[in-house]
CSV table of C-alpha atoms (C1' of nucleotides) in Angstrom, one decimal:
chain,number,residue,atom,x,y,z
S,38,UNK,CA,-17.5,-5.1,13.8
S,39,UNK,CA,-15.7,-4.9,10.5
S,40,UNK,CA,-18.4,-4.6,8.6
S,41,UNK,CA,-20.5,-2.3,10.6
S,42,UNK,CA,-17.4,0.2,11.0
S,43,UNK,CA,-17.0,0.3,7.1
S,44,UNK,CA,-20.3,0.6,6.8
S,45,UNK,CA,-20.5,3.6,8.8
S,46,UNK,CA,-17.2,5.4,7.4
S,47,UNK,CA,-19.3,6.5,4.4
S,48,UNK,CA,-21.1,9.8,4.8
S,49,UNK,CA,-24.1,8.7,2.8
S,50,UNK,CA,-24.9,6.2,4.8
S,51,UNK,CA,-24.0,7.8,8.0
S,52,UNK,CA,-26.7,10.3,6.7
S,53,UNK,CA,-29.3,7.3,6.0
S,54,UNK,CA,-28.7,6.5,9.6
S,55,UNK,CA,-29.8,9.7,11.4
S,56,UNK,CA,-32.9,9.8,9.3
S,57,UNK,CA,-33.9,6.2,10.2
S,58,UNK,CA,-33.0,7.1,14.0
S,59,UNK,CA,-36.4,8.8,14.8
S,60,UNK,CA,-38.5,6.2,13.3
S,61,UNK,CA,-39.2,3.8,10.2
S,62,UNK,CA,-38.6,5.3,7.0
S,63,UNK,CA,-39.7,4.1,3.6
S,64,UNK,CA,-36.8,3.5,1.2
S,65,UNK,CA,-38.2,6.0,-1.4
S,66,UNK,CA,-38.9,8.6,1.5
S,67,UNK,CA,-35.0,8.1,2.1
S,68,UNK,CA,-33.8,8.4,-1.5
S,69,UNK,CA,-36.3,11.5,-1.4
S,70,UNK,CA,-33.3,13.1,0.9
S,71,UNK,CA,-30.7,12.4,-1.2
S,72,UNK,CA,-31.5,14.5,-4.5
S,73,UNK,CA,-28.3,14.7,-6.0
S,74,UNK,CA,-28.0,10.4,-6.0
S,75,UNK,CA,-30.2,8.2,-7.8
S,76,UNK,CA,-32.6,5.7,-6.0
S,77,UNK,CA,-31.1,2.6,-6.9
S,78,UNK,CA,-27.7,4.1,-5.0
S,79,UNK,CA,-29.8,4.8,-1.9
S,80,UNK,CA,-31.2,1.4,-2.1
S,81,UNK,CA,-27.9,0.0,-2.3
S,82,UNK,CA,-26.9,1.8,0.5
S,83,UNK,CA,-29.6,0.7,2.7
S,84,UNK,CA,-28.5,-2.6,1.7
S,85,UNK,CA,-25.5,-2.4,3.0
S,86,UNK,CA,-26.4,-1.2,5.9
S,87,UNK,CA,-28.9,-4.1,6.6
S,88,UNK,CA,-25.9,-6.7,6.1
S,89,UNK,CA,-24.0,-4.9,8.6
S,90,UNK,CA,-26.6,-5.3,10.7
S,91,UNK,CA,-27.0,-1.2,11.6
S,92,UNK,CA,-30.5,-1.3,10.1
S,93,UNK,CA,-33.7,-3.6,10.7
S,94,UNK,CA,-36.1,-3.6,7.0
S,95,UNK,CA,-40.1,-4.9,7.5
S,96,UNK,CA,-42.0,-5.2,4.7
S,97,UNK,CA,-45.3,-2.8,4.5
S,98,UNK,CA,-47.6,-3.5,1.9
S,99,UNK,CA,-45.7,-2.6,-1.1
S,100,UNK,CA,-43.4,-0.4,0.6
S,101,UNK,CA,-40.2,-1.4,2.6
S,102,UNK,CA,-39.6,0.2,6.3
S,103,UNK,CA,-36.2,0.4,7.4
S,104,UNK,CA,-35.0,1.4,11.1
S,105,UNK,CA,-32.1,2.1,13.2
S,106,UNK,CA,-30.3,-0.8,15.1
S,107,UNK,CA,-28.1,0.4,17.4
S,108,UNK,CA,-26.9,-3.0,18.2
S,109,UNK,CA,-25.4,-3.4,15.3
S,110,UNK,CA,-23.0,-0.6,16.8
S,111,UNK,CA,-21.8,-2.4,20.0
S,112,UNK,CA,-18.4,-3.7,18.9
S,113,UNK,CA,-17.5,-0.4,17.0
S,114,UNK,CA,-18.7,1.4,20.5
S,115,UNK,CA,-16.4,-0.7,22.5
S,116,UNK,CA,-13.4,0.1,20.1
S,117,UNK,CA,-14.0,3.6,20.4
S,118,UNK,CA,-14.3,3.3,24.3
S,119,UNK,CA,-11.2,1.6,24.6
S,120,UNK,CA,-9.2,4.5,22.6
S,121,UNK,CA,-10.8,6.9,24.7
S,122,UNK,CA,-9.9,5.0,28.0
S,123,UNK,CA,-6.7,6.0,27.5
S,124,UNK,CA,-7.7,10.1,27.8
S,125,UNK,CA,-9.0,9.0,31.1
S,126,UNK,CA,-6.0,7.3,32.3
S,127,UNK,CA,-3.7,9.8,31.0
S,128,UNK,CA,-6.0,12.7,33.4
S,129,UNK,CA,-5.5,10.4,36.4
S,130,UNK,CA,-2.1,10.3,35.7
S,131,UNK,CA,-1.7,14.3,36.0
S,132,UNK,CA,-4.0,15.1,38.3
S,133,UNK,CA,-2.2,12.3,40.6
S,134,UNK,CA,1.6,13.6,39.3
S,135,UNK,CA,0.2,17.3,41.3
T,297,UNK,CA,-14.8,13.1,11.6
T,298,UNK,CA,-15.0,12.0,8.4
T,299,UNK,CA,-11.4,10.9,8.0
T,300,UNK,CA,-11.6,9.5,11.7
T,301,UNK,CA,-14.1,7.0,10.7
T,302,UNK,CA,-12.9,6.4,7.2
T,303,UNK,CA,-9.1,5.6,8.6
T,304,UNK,CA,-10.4,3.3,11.8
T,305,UNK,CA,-12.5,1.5,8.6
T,306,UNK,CA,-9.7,-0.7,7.9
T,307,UNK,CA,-8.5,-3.6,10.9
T,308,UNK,CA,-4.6,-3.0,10.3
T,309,UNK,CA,-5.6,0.3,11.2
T,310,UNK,CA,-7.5,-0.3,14.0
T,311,UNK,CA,-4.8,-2.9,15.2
T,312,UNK,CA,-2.4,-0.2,14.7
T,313,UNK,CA,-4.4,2.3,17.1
T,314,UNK,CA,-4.0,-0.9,19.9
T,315,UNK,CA,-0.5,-1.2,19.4
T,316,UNK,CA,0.1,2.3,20.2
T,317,UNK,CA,-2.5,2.6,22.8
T,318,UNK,CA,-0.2,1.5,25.4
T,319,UNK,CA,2.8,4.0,25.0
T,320,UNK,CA,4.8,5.2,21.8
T,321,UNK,CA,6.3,2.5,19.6
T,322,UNK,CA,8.2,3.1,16.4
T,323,UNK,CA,7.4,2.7,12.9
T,324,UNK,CA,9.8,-0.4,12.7
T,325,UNK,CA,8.3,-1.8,15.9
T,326,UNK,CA,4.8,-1.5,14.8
T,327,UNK,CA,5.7,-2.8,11.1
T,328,UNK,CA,7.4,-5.7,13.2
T,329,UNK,CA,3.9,-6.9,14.4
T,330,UNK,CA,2.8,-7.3,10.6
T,331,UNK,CA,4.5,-9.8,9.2
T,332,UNK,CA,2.1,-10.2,6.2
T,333,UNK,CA,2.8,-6.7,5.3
T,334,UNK,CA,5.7,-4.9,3.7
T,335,UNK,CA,7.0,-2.4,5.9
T,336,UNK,CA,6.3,0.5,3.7
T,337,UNK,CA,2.4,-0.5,3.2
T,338,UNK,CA,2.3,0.0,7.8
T,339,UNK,CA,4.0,3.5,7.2
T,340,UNK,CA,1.4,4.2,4.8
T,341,UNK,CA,-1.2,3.3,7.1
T,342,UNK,CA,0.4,5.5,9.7
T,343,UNK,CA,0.1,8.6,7.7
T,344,UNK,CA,-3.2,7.6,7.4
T,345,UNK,CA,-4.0,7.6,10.9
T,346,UNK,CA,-1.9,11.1,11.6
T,347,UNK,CA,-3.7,12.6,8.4
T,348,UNK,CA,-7.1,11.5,10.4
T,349,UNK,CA,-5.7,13.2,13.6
T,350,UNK,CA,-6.1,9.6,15.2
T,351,UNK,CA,-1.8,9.0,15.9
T,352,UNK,CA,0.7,11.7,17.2
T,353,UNK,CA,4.7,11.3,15.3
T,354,UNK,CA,7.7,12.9,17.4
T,355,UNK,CA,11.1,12.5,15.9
T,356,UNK,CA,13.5,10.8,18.2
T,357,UNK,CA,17.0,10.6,16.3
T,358,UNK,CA,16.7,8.2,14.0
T,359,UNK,CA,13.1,6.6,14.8
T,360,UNK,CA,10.0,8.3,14.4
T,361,UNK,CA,7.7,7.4,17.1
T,362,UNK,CA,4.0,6.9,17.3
T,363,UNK,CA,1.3,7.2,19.6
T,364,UNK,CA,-2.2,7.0,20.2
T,365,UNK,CA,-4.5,11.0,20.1
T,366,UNK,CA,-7.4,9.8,21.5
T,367,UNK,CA,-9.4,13.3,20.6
T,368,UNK,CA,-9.1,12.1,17.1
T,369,UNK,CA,-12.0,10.0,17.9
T,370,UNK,CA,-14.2,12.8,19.1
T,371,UNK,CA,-17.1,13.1,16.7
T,372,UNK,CA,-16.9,9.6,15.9
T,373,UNK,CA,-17.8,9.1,19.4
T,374,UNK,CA,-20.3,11.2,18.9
T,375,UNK,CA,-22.1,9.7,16.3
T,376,UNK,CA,-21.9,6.6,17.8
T,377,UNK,CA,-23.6,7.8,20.9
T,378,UNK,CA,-26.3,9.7,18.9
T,379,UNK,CA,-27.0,6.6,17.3
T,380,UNK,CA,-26.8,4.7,20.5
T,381,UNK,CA,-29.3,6.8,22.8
T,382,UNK,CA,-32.0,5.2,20.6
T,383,UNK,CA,-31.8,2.0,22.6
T,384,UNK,CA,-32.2,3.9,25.9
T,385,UNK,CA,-34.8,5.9,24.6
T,386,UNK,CA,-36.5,2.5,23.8
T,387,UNK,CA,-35.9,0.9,26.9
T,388,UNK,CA,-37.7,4.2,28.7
T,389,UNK,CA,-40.6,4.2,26.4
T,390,UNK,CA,-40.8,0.2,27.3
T,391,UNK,CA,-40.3,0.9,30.8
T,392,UNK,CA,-43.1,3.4,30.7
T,393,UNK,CA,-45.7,1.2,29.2
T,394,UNK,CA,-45.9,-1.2,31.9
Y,46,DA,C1',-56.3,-8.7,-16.1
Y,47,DG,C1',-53.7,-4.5,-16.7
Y,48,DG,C1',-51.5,-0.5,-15.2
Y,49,DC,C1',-49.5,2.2,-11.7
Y,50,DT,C1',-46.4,2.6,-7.5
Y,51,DA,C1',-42.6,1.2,-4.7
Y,52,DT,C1',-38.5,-1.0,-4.7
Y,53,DG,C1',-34.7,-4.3,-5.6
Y,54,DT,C1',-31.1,-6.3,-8.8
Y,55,DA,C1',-27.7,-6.5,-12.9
Y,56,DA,C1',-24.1,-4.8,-15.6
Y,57,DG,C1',-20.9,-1.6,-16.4
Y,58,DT,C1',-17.8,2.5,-15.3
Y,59,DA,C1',-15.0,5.8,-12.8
Y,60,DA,C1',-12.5,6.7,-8.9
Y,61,DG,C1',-10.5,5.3,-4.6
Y,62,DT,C1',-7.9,2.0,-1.6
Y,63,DT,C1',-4.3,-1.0,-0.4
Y,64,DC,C1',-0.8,-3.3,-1.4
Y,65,DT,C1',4.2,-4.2,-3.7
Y,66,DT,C1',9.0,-3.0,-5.2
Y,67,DA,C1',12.4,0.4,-6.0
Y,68,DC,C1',14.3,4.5,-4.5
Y,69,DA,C1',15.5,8.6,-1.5
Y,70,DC,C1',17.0,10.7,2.6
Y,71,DA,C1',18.3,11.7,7.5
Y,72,DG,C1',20.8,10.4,11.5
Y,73,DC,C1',24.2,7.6,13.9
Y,74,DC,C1',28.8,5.5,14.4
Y,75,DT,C1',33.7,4.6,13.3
G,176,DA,C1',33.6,10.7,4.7
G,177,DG,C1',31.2,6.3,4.1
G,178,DG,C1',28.3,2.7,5.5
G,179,DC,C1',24.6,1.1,8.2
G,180,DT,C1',19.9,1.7,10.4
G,181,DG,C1',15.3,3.5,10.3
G,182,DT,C1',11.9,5.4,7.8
G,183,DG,C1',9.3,8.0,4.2
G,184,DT,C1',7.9,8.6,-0.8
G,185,DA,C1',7.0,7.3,-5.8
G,186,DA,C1',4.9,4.6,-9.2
G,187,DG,C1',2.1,1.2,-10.6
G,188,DA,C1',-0.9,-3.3,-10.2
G,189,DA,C1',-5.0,-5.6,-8.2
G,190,DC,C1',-9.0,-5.1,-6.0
G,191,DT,C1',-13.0,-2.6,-4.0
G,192,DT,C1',-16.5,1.0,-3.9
G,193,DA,C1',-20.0,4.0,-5.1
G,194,DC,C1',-22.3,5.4,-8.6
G,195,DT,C1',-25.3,5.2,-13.2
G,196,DT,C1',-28.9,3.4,-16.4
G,197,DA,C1',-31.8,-0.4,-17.7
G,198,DC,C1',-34.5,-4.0,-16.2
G,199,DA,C1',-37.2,-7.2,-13.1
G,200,DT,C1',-40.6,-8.1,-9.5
G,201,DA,C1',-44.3,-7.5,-6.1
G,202,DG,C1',-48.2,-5.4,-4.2
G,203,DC,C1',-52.2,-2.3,-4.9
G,204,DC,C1',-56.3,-0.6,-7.2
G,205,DT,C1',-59.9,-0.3,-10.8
DNA sequence: AGGCTATGTAAGTAAGTTCTTACACAGCCT
DNA sequence: AGGCTGTGTAAGAACTTACTTACATAGCCT
């Protein structure tokens, strides 16, 4: 879970992420979103992202397809959820105090 | 959100956010559960975590006390469950197709 | 084969993070 | 007041991150 929350606390890849969420995107299609960074960051990014296990790469020809992995955000989801249980506790709580 | 995701990035963090899940606990009491750690490196952390919106502080006489601000995690939890309706948009699709 | 396209990797740099120790300050108690 | 307790802040060191440019490699096409 480490890895996949760091991984997703930078913006740039956070980005990466939504565009890959609708389908398999070539890494230069991806870097083509990011005008302001250079390939080789994007590719680095998506590299990241792989290890962290957030993204799936297949090999196409000479091109390389990346896609989303939702898996990879299970643990960080369960975190999340068990911050958030305690909104829900906190509600019972009042509603039971009336 | 950015800072949200960017503070619950690091585990002392994160293990912070469980301590004080349970009911306000002071800086000293927190700092008490890291031994590793200089005291002063937790109350960094802790501004961290207020800074992200992710902790609440409330002065009580001497001691400051902490506690968890479940909101904080808002659009993280968001993300997380934009990124995470892929897999039941998957499962439907696979569903369909038999 | 030779060249073009798509992409990753290496090396180096600038900036950011996470600690540490030393210090400052507020509140309590006698 | 003066000292103790609890806690934040300052300054700096060590490490990590996110880039950049230059280079390497693999597949496609003629």
């Amino acid at each position: 879970m480490d890895d996949a929350l760091r991984a997703v606390a930078d913006p740039t890849r956070r980005a990466i992420m939504e565009l890959v969420r609708d389908g398999e995107r070539s890494a230069g299609e991806l870097a083509g979103h990011f005008p302001a960074m250079s390939r080789p960051a994007v590719s680095q990014h998506l590299k990241v992202l792989v290890e962290a296990g957030l993204v799936d790469v297949r090999r196409d020809g000479n091109r390389r397809l990346y896609a989303l992995r939702p898996e990879g955000l299970a643990d960080a989801a369960g975190f999340i959820e068990r911050m958030w249980s305690v909104q829900l506790r906190r509600l019972k709580e009042a509603v039971e105090k009336e």
